[in-house]
Backbone as CSV, one residue per row, in Angstrom:
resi,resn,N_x,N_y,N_z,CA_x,CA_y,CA_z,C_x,C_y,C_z
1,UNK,0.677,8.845,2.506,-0.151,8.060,3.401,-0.939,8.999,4.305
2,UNK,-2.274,8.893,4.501,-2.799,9.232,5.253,-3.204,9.130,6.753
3,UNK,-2.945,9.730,7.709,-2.969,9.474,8.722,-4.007,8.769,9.563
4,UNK,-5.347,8.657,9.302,-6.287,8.696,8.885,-7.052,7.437,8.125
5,UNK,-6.481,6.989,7.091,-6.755,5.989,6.653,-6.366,4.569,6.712
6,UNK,-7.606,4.096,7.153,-7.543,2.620,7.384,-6.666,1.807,6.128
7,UNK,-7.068,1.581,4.999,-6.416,0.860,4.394,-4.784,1.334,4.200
8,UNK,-4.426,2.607,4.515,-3.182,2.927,4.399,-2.193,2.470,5.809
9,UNK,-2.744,2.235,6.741,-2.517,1.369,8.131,-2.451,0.316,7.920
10,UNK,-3.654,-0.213,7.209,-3.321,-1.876,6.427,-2.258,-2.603,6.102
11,UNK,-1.865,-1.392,5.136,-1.158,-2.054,4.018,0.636,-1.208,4.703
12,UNK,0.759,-0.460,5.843,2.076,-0.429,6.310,2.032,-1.992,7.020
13,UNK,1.667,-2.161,7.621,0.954,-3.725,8.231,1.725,-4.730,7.318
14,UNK,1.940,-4.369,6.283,2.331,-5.966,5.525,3.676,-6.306,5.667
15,UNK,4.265,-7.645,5.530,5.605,-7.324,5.852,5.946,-7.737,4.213
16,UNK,7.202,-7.439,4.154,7.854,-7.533,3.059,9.439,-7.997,3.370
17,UNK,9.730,-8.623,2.295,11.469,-9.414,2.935,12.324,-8.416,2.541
18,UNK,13.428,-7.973,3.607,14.354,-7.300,4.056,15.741,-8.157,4.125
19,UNK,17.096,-7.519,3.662,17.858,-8.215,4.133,19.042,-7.152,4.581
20,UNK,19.283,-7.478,5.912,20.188,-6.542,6.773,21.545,-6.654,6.094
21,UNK,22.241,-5.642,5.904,23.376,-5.578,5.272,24.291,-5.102,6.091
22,UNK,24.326,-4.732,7.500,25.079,-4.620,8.104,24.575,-4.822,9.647
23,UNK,25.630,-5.572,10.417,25.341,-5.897,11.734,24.653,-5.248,12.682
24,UNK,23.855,-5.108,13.477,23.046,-4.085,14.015,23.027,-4.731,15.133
25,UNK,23.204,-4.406,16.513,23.194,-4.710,17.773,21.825,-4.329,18.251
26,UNK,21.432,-5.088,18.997,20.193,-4.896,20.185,18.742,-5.624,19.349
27,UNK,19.025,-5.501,18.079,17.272,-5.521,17.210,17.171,-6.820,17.157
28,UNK,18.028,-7.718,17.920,17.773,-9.406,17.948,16.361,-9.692,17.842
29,UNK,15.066,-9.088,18.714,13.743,-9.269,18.854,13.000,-9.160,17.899
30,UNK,13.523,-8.736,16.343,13.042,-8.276,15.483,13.207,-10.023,14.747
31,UNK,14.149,-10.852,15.301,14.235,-11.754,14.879,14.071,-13.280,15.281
32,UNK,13.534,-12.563,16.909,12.801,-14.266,17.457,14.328,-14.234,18.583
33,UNK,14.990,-13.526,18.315,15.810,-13.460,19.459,16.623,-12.362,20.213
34,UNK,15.584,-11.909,21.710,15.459,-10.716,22.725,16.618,-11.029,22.983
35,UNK,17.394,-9.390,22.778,18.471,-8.959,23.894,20.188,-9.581,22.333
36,UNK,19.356,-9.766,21.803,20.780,-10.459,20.556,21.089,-9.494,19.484
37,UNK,21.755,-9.733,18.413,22.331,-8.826,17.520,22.114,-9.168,16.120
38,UNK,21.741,-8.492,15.275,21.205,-8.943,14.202,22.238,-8.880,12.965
39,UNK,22.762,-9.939,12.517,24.202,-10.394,11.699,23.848,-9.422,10.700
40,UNK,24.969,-9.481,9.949,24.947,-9.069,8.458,24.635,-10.178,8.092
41,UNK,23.951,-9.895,6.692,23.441,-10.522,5.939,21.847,-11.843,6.152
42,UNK,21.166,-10.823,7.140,20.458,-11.887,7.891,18.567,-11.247,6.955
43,UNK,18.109,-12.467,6.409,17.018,-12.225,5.480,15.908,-12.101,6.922
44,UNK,15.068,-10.995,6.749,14.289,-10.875,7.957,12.841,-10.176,6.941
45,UNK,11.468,-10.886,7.073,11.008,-9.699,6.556,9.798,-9.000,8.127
46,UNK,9.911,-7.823,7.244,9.533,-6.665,8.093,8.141,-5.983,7.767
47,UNK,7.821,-5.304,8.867,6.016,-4.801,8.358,6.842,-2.966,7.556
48,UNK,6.491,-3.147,6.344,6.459,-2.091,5.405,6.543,-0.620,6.298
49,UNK,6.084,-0.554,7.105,6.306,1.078,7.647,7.934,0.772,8.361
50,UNK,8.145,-0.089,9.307,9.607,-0.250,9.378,10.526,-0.109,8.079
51,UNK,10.233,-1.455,7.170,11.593,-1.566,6.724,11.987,0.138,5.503
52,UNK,10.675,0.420,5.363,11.011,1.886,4.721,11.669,2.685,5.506
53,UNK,11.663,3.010,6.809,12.372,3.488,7.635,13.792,3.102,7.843
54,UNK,14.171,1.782,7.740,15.239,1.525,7.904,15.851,1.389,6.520
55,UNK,15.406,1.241,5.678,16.101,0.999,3.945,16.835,2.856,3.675
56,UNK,15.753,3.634,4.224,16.435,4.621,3.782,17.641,5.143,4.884
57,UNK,17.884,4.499,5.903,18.809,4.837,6.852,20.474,4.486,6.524
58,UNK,21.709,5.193,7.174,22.768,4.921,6.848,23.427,4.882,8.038
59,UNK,24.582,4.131,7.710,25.527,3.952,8.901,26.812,3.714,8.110
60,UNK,27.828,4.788,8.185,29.088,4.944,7.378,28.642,4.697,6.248
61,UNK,27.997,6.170,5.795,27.406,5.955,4.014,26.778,4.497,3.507
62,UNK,26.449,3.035,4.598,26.462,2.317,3.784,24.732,2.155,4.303
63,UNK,23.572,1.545,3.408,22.494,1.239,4.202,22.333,-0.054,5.212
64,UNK,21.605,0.208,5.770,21.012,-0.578,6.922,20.498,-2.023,6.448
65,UNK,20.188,-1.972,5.782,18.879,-3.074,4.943,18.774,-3.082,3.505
66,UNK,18.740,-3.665,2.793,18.003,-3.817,1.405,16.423,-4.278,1.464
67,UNK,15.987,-3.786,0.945,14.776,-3.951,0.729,14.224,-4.699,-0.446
68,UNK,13.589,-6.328,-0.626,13.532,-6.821,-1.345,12.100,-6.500,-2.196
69,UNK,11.815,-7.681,-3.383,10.882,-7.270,-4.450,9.683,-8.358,-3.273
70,UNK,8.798,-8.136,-2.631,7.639,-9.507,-2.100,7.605,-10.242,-3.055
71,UNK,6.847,-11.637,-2.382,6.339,-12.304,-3.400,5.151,-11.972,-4.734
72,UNK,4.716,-11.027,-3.957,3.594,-10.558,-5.075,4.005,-9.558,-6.146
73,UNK,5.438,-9.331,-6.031,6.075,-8.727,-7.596,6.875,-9.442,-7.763
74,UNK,7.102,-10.859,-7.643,7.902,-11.440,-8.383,7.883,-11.653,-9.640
75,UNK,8.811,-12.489,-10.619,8.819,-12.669,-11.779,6.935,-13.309,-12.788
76,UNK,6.844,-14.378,-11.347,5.663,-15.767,-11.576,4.466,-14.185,-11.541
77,UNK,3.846,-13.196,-10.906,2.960,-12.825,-10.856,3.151,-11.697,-11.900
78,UNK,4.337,-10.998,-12.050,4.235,-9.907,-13.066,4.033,-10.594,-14.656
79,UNK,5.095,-11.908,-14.948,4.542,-12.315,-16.040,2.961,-12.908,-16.676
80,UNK,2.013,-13.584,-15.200,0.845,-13.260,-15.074,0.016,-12.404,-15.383
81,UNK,0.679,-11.057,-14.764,-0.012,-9.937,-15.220,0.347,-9.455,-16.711
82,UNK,1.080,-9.777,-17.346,1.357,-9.340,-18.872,0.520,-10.304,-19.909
83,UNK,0.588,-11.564,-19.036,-0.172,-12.136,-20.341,-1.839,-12.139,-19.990
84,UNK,-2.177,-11.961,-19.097,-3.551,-11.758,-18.532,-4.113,-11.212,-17.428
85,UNK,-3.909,-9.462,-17.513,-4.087,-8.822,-16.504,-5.392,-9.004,-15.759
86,UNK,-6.466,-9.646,-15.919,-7.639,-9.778,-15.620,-7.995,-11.152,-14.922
87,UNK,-6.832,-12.281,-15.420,-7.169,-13.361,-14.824,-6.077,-13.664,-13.068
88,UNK,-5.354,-12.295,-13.226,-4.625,-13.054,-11.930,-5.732,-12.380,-10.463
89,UNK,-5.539,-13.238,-9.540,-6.332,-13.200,-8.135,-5.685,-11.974,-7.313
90,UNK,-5.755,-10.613,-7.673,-4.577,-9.817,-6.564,-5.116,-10.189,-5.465
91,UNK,-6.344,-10.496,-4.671,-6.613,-10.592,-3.163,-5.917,-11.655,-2.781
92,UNK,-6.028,-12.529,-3.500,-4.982,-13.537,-3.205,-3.854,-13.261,-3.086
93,UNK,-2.720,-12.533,-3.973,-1.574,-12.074,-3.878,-1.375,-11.286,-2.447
94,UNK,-1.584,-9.926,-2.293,-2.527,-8.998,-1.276,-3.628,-8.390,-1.047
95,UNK,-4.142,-8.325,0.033,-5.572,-7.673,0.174,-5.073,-6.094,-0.493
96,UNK,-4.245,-5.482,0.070,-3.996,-3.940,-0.758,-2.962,-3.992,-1.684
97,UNK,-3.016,-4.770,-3.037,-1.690,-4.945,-3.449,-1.215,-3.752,-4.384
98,UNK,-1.907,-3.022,-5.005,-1.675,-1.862,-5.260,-1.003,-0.814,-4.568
99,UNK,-1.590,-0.547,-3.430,-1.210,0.122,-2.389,-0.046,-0.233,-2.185
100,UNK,0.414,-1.186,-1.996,1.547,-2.045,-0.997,2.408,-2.047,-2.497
101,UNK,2.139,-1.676,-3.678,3.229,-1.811,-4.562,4.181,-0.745,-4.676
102,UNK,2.926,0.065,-4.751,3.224,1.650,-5.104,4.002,2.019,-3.749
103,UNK,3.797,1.790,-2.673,4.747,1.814,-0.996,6.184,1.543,-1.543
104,UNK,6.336,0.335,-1.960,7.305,-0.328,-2.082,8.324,-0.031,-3.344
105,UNK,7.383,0.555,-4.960,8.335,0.789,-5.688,8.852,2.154,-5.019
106,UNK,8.440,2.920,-4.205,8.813,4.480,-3.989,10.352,4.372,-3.594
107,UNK,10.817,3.261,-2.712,11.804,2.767,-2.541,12.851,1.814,-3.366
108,UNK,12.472,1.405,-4.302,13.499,0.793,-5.190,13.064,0.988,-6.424
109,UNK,14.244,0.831,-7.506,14.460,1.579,-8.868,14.143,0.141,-9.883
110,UNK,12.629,-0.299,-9.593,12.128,-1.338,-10.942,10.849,-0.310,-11.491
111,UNK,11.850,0.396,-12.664,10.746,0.555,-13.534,9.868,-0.218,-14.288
112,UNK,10.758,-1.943,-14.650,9.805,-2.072,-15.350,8.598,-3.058,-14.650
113,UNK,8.779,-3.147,-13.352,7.667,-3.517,-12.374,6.690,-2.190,-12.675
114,UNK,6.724,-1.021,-12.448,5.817,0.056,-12.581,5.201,-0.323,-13.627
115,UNK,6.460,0.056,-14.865,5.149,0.462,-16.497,4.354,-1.453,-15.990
116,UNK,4.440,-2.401,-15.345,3.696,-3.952,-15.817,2.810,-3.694,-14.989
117,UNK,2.818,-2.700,-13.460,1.664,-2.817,-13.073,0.724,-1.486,-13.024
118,UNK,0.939,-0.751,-14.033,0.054,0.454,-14.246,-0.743,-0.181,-15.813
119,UNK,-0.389,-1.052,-17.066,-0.876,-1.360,-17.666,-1.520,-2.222,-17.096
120,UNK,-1.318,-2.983,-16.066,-2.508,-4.345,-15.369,-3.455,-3.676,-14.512
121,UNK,-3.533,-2.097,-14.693,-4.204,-1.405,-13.838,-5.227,-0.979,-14.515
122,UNK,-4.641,-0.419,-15.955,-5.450,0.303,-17.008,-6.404,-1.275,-17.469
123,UNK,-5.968,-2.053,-17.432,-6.804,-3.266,-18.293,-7.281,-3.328,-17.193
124,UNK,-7.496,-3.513,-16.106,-8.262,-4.163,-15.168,-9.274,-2.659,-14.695
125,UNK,-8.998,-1.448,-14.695,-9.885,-0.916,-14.412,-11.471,-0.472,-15.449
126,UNK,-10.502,-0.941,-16.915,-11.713,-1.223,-17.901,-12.446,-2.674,-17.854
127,UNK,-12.202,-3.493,-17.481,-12.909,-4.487,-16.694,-13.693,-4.123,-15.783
128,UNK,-13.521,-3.637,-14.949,-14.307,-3.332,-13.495,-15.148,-2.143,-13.988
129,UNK,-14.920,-1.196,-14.869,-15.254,-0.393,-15.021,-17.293,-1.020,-16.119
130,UNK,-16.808,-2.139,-17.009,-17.827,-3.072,-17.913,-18.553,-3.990,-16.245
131,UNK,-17.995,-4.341,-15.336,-19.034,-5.022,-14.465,-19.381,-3.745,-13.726
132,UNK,-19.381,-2.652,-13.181,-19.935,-1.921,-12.793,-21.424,-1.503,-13.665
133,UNK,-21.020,-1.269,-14.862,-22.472,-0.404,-15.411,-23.592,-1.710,-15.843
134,UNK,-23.268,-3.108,-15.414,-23.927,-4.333,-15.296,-24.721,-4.092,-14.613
135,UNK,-26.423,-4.086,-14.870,-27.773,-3.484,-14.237,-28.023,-4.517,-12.610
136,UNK,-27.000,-5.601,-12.518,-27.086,-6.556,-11.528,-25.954,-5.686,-10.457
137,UNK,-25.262,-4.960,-10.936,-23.861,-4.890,-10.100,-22.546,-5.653,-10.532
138,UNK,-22.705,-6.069,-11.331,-21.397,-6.797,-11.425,-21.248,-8.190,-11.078
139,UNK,-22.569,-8.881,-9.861,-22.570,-9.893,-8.627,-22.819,-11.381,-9.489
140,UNK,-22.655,-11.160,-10.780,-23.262,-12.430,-11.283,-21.900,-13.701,-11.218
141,UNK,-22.821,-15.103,-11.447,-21.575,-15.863,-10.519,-21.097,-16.260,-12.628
142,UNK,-20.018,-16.710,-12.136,-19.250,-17.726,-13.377,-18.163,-16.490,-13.757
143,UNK,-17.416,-15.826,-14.660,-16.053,-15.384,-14.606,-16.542,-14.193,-14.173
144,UNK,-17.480,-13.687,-14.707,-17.292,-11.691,-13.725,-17.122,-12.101,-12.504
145,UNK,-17.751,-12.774,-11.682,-18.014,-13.331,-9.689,-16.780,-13.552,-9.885
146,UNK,-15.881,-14.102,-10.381,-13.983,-14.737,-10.126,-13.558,-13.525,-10.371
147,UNK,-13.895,-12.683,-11.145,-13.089,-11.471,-11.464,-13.052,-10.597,-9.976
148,UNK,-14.352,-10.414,-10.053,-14.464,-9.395,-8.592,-14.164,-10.677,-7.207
149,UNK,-14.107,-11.112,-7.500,-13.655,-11.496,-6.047,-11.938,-11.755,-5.949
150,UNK,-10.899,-11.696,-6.729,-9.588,-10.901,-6.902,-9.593,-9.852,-7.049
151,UNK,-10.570,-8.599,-6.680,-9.958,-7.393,-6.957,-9.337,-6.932,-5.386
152,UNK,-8.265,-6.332,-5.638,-7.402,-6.196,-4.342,-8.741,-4.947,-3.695
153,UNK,-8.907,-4.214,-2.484,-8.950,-3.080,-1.535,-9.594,-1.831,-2.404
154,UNK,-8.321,-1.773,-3.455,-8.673,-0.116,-4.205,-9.189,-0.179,-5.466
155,UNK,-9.327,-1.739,-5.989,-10.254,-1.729,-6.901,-11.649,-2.119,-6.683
156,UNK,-11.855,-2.674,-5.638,-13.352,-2.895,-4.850,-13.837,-1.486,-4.683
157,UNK,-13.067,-0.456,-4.111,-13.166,0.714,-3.937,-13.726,1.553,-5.455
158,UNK,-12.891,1.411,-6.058,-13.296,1.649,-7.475,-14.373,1.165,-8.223
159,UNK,-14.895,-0.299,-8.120,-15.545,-0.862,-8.352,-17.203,0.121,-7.939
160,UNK,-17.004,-0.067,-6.327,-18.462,0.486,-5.505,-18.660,2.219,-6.700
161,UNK,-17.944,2.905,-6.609,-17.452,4.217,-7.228,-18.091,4.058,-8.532
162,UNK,-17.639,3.626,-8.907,-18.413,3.319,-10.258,-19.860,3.103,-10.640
163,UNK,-19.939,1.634,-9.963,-21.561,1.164,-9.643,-22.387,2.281,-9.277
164,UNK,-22.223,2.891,-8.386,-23.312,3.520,-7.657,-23.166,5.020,-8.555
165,UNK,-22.233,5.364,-9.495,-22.450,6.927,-10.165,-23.247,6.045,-11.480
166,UNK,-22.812,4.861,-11.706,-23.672,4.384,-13.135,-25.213,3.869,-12.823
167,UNK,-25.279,3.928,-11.269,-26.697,3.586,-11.023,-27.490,5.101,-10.808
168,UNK,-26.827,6.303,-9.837,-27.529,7.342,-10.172,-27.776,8.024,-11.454
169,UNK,-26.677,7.647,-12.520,-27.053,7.807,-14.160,-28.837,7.198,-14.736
170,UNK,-28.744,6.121,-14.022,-29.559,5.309,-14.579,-31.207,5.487,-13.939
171,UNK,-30.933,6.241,-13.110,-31.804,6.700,-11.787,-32.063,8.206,-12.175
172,UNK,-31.143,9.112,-13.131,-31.364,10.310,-13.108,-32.133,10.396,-14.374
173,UNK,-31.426,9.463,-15.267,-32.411,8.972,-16.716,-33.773,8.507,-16.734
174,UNK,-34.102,7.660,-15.945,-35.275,7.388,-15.529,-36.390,8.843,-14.887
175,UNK,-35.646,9.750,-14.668,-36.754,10.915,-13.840,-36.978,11.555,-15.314
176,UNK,-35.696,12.064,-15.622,-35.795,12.885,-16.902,-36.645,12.503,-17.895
177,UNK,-36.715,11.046,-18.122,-37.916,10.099,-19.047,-39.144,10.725,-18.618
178,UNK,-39.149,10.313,-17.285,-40.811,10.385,-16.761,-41.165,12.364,-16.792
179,UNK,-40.221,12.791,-16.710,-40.787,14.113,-16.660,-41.518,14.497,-17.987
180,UNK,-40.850,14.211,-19.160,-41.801,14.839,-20.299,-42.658,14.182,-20.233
């Protein structure tokens, strides 16, 4: 994470569900109740730069917290993404959901959440990659307009990246024409 970067501030920003696994005194406020004690076993979710902090913490070898899967890697959106990486809405899911995945698997052991969302990455960045070199931009309405308007933060990012090196292509081709 960069210190520095806005969308990486963003996306600690998100909360994600946590569940305390052992009693913790004083952090009542974390739960709607100042000055109290936070039970075992109490489902709380937390903004992502905390609960990473506390997931990796110990108290008598045991952790602090478990750190759960969000809703946006659940079962309903990853099987989404297998059968049609292109039709699910990530902005809808999260504005940085990439970001906020990759945060989150660093901390727990679902590989096969990774390999489902690096192939929904590879298909979707050859998508974005076909509306980019689109002489309009990509902006046309009916399924490309639905496409790009689910792309989470870092594929908009990717998206602009694209567009604008396939428009100076198209801009550098055009001089080279006119010169001979």
């Amino acid at each position: 994470m960069s210190y520095y970067s806005i969308s990486a501030i963003l996306t600690s920003a998100q909360k994600v569900p946590c569940t305390f696994d052992l009693p913790i005194p004083n952090l009542g406020f974390l739960d709607d109740n100042p000055g109290g004690d936070i039970a075992a076993h109490t489902p709380l979710p937390l903004p992502l730069y905390l609960a990473e902090l506390l997931a990796v913490q110990q108290l008598d070898n045991r952790p602090l917290l478990t750190l759960d899967l969000p809703s946006s890697l659940q079962p309903r959106v990853l099987n989404a993404l297998k059968a049609d990486a292109k039709s699910v809405d990530l902005r809808g899911q999260e504005v940085y959901f990439f970001e906020g995945a990759a945060r989150v698997l660093e901390l727990l052991e679902e590989e096969e959440v990774g390999d489902v969302l690096c192939e929904a990455f590879k298909k979707r960045a050859a998508e974005i990659a076909d509306h980019a070199r689109n002489a309009r931009g990509g902006t046309s309405s009916g399924e490309g307009g639905e496409f790009l308007r689910g792309l989470d933060e870092w594929e908009r990012g990717l998206f602009r990246a694209a567009h604008d090196s396939s428009k100076a292509v198209r801009m550098w081709m055009g001089e080279v024409k006119g010169a001979k």
